[in-house]
């Protein structure tokens, strides 16, 4: 199982604990099955370590508490021009709040963004606010 975000990480830890329970409860498994379970455990641990070691392409540059935050995001190197970078951001990074008949839903949404080029790489400031 590939670990890409915190939800996947939680699932990976749950799967890991299930494998460990299987080993402890089934004490005497056939050597072939025991080897298979141990390989799955090792694979799961590698994926978890890989997730924790990856450097993030985004970081919070301003925290406004319950009002939101501003992220600095590095966009992929494959983007050729400003228009492509803005389209990429709008399609993949913009957060839209779902309409609700109630006030103060706590949903995150994109307030504004600014795409720019720094050190021959497109980056973006992304302001995320909360409906509070």
PDB file of C-alpha atoms in Angstrom:
ATOM      1  CA  UNK A   1       0.000   0.000   0.000  1.00  0.00           C
ATOM      2  CA  UNK A   2       1.439   3.339  -1.037  1.00  0.00           C
ATOM      3  CA  UNK A   3       1.331   6.065   1.640  1.00  0.00           C
ATOM      4  CA  UNK A   4       0.564   9.473   0.086  1.00  0.00           C
ATOM      5  CA  UNK A   5      -1.190  11.408   2.867  1.00  0.00           C
ATOM      6  CA  UNK A   6      -2.169  11.243   6.533  1.00  0.00           C
ATOM      7  CA  UNK A   7      -5.239   9.099   5.831  1.00  0.00           C
ATOM      8  CA  UNK A   8      -3.076   6.544   4.008  1.00  0.00           C
ATOM      9  CA  UNK A   9      -0.578   6.692   6.880  1.00  0.00           C
ATOM     10  CA  UNK A  10      -3.292   5.870   9.412  1.00  0.00           C
ATOM     11  CA  UNK A  11      -4.471   2.959   7.257  1.00  0.00           C
ATOM     12  CA  UNK A  12      -0.889   1.720   6.880  1.00  0.00           C
ATOM     13  CA  UNK A  13      -0.438   1.618  10.667  1.00  0.00           C
ATOM     14  CA  UNK A  14      -3.748  -0.248  11.041  1.00  0.00           C
ATOM     15  CA  UNK A  15      -2.737  -2.805   8.419  1.00  0.00           C
ATOM     16  CA  UNK A  16       0.637  -3.199  10.119  1.00  0.00           C
ATOM     17  CA  UNK A  17      -1.049  -3.929  13.455  1.00  0.00           C
ATOM     18  CA  UNK A  18      -3.325  -6.495  11.770  1.00  0.00           C
ATOM     19  CA  UNK A  19      -0.304  -8.296  10.309  1.00  0.00           C
ATOM     20  CA  UNK A  20       1.386  -8.321  13.712  1.00  0.00           C
ATOM     21  CA  UNK A  21      -1.778  -9.715  15.357  1.00  0.00           C
ATOM     22  CA  UNK A  22      -1.884 -12.455  12.739  1.00  0.00           C
ATOM     23  CA  UNK A  23       1.659 -13.444  13.600  1.00  0.00           C
ATOM     24  CA  UNK A  24       1.030 -13.513  17.343  1.00  0.00           C
ATOM     25  CA  UNK A  25      -2.334 -15.331  17.185  1.00  0.00           C
ATOM     26  CA  UNK A  26      -1.384 -17.894  14.581  1.00  0.00           C
ATOM     27  CA  UNK A  27       1.792 -18.880  16.401  1.00  0.00           C
ATOM     28  CA  UNK A  28       2.676 -21.846  14.218  1.00  0.00           C
ATOM     29  CA  UNK A  29       2.177 -20.920  10.604  1.00  0.00           C
ATOM     30  CA  UNK A  30       3.712 -22.771   7.736  1.00  0.00           C
ATOM     31  CA  UNK A  31       7.181 -21.375   6.988  1.00  0.00           C
ATOM     32  CA  UNK A  32       6.018 -20.200   3.567  1.00  0.00           C
ATOM     33  CA  UNK A  33       3.061 -18.245   4.986  1.00  0.00           C
ATOM     34  CA  UNK A  34       5.204 -16.877   7.828  1.00  0.00           C
ATOM     35  CA  UNK A  35       7.721 -15.594   5.292  1.00  0.00           C
ATOM     36  CA  UNK A  36       4.924 -13.977   3.264  1.00  0.00           C
ATOM     37  CA  UNK A  37       3.506 -12.165   6.312  1.00  0.00           C
ATOM     38  CA  UNK A  38       6.980 -10.979   7.348  1.00  0.00           C
ATOM     39  CA  UNK A  39       7.558  -9.634   3.827  1.00  0.00           C
ATOM     40  CA  UNK A  40       4.259  -7.737   3.976  1.00  0.00           C
ATOM     41  CA  UNK A  41       5.227  -6.252   7.344  1.00  0.00           C
ATOM     42  CA  UNK A  42       8.617  -5.161   6.003  1.00  0.00           C
ATOM     43  CA  UNK A  43       7.006  -3.641   2.903  1.00  0.00           C
ATOM     44  CA  UNK A  44       4.487  -1.724   5.026  1.00  0.00           C
ATOM     45  CA  UNK A  45       7.243  -0.378   7.285  1.00  0.00           C
ATOM     46  CA  UNK A  46       9.261   0.762   4.243  1.00  0.00           C
ATOM     47  CA  UNK A  47       6.268   2.701   2.900  1.00  0.00           C
ATOM     48  CA  UNK A  48       5.727   4.384   6.288  1.00  0.00           C
ATOM     49  CA  UNK A  49       9.412   5.373   6.533  1.00  0.00           C
ATOM     50  CA  UNK A  50       9.393   6.654   2.954  1.00  0.00           C
ATOM     51  CA  UNK A  51       6.400   8.894   3.739  1.00  0.00           C
ATOM     52  CA  UNK A  52       8.092  10.356   6.832  1.00  0.00           C
ATOM     53  CA  UNK A  53      11.388  11.012   5.023  1.00  0.00           C
ATOM     54  CA  UNK A  54       9.920  12.798   1.992  1.00  0.00           C
ATOM     55  CA  UNK A  55      10.495  16.508   1.942  1.00  0.00           C
ATOM     56  CA  UNK A  56       7.345  18.489   1.404  1.00  0.00           C
ATOM     57  CA  UNK A  57       6.822  20.726  -1.597  1.00  0.00           C
ATOM     58  CA  UNK A  58       4.767  23.104   0.548  1.00  0.00           C
ATOM     59  CA  UNK A  59       5.169  24.948   3.816  1.00  0.00           C
ATOM     60  CA  UNK A  60       3.119  27.364   5.875  1.00  0.00           C
ATOM     61  CA  UNK A  61       4.584  30.867   5.688  1.00  0.00           C
ATOM     62  CA  UNK A  62       1.867  32.661   7.663  1.00  0.00           C
ATOM     63  CA  UNK A  63      -0.531  31.240  10.231  1.00  0.00           C
ATOM     64  CA  UNK A  64      -3.637  33.264  11.024  1.00  0.00           C
ATOM     65  CA  UNK A  65      -4.928  30.860  13.655  1.00  0.00           C
ATOM     66  CA  UNK A  66      -8.596  29.983  13.206  1.00  0.00           C
ATOM     67  CA  UNK A  67      -8.821  32.394  10.275  1.00  0.00           C
ATOM     68  CA  UNK A  68      -6.539  30.286   8.044  1.00  0.00           C
ATOM     69  CA  UNK A  69      -2.990  30.215   6.727  1.00  0.00           C
ATOM     70  CA  UNK A  70      -0.843  31.016   3.692  1.00  0.00           C
ATOM     71  CA  UNK A  71       1.126  28.223   2.013  1.00  0.00           C
ATOM     72  CA  UNK A  72       4.162  28.501  -0.228  1.00  0.00           C
ATOM     73  CA  UNK A  73       3.872  25.711  -2.803  1.00  0.00           C
ATOM     74  CA  UNK A  74       6.515  24.545  -5.272  1.00  0.00           C
ATOM     75  CA  UNK A  75       4.816  23.638  -8.540  1.00  0.00           C
ATOM     76  CA  UNK A  76       6.192  20.847 -10.789  1.00  0.00           C
ATOM     77  CA  UNK A  77       9.277  21.614 -12.863  1.00  0.00           C
ATOM     78  CA  UNK A  78       7.508  20.439 -16.019  1.00  0.00           C
ATOM     79  CA  UNK A  79       5.382  23.589 -16.256  1.00  0.00           C
ATOM     80  CA  UNK A  80       6.620  25.719 -19.140  1.00  0.00           C
ATOM     81  CA  UNK A  81       4.955  29.104 -18.712  1.00  0.00           C
ATOM     82  CA  UNK A  82       2.898  31.218 -16.324  1.00  0.00           C
ATOM     83  CA  UNK A  83      -0.424  30.295 -17.929  1.00  0.00           C
ATOM     84  CA  UNK A  84       0.282  26.553 -17.540  1.00  0.00           C
ATOM     85  CA  UNK A  85       1.310  27.104 -13.922  1.00  0.00           C
ATOM     86  CA  UNK A  86      -1.891  29.016 -13.121  1.00  0.00           C
ATOM     87  CA  UNK A  87      -4.041  26.374 -14.827  1.00  0.00           C
ATOM     88  CA  UNK A  88      -2.228  23.632 -12.918  1.00  0.00           C
ATOM     89  CA  UNK A  89      -2.822  25.440  -9.625  1.00  0.00           C
ATOM     90  CA  UNK A  90      -6.505  26.091 -10.324  1.00  0.00           C
ATOM     91  CA  UNK A  91      -7.121  22.466 -11.304  1.00  0.00           C
ATOM     92  CA  UNK A  92      -5.132  20.704  -8.578  1.00  0.00           C
ATOM     93  CA  UNK A  93      -4.603  22.985  -5.604  1.00  0.00           C
ATOM     94  CA  UNK A  94      -7.686  25.203  -5.301  1.00  0.00           C
ATOM     95  CA  UNK A  95      -9.993  24.262  -2.421  1.00  0.00           C
ATOM     96  CA  UNK A  96     -13.720  24.900  -2.838  1.00  0.00           C
ATOM     97  CA  UNK A  97     -16.120  24.797   0.091  1.00  0.00           C
ATOM     98  CA  UNK A  98     -19.308  22.802  -0.392  1.00  0.00           C
ATOM     99  CA  UNK A  99     -22.469  24.923  -0.209  1.00  0.00           C
ATOM    100  CA  UNK A 100     -24.328  24.534   3.058  1.00  0.00           C
ATOM    101  CA  UNK A 101     -27.551  25.904   4.465  1.00  0.00           C
ATOM    102  CA  UNK A 102     -25.807  26.342   7.820  1.00  0.00           C
ATOM    103  CA  UNK A 103     -23.369  29.066   8.861  1.00  0.00           C
ATOM    104  CA  UNK A 104     -19.897  28.410  10.247  1.00  0.00           C
ATOM    105  CA  UNK A 105     -19.299  24.977   8.750  1.00  0.00           C
ATOM    106  CA  UNK A 106     -15.543  25.087   9.392  1.00  0.00           C
ATOM    107  CA  UNK A 107     -14.789  24.156   5.787  1.00  0.00           C
ATOM    108  CA  UNK A 108     -11.497  25.238   4.245  1.00  0.00           C
ATOM    109  CA  UNK A 109     -11.522  27.209   0.997  1.00  0.00           C
ATOM    110  CA  UNK A 110      -9.086  29.105  -1.225  1.00  0.00           C
ATOM    111  CA  UNK A 111      -9.271  32.831  -0.564  1.00  0.00           C
ATOM    112  CA  UNK A 112      -6.598  33.847  -3.081  1.00  0.00           C
ATOM    113  CA  UNK A 113      -3.448  32.606  -4.771  1.00  0.00           C
ATOM    114  CA  UNK A 114      -0.467  34.170  -6.517  1.00  0.00           C
ATOM    115  CA  UNK A 115       1.695  32.205  -8.969  1.00  0.00           C
ATOM    116  CA  UNK A 116       5.233  33.489  -9.573  1.00  0.00           C
ATOM    117  CA  UNK A 117       8.635  32.297 -10.732  1.00  0.00           C
ATOM    118  CA  UNK A 118      11.583  31.964  -8.355  1.00  0.00           C
ATOM    119  CA  UNK A 119      14.948  30.389  -9.234  1.00  0.00           C
ATOM    120  CA  UNK A 120      13.617  29.126 -12.590  1.00  0.00           C
ATOM    121  CA  UNK A 121      10.762  27.302 -10.874  1.00  0.00           C
ATOM    122  CA  UNK A 122       7.092  28.233 -10.608  1.00  0.00           C
ATOM    123  CA  UNK A 123       5.786  28.649  -7.081  1.00  0.00           C
ATOM    124  CA  UNK A 124       2.538  29.887  -5.585  1.00  0.00           C
ATOM    125  CA  UNK A 125       1.275  31.555  -2.460  1.00  0.00           C
ATOM    126  CA  UNK A 126      -2.030  29.946  -1.502  1.00  0.00           C
ATOM    127  CA  UNK A 127      -4.266  31.574   1.100  1.00  0.00           C
ATOM    128  CA  UNK A 128      -6.567  29.061   2.775  1.00  0.00           C
ATOM    129  CA  UNK A 129      -9.383  30.345   4.996  1.00  0.00           C
ATOM    130  CA  UNK A 130     -12.024  28.627   7.096  1.00  0.00           C
ATOM    131  CA  UNK A 131     -15.766  29.240   7.176  1.00  0.00           C
ATOM    132  CA  UNK A 132     -16.108  30.151  10.863  1.00  0.00           C
TER     133      UNK A 132
END
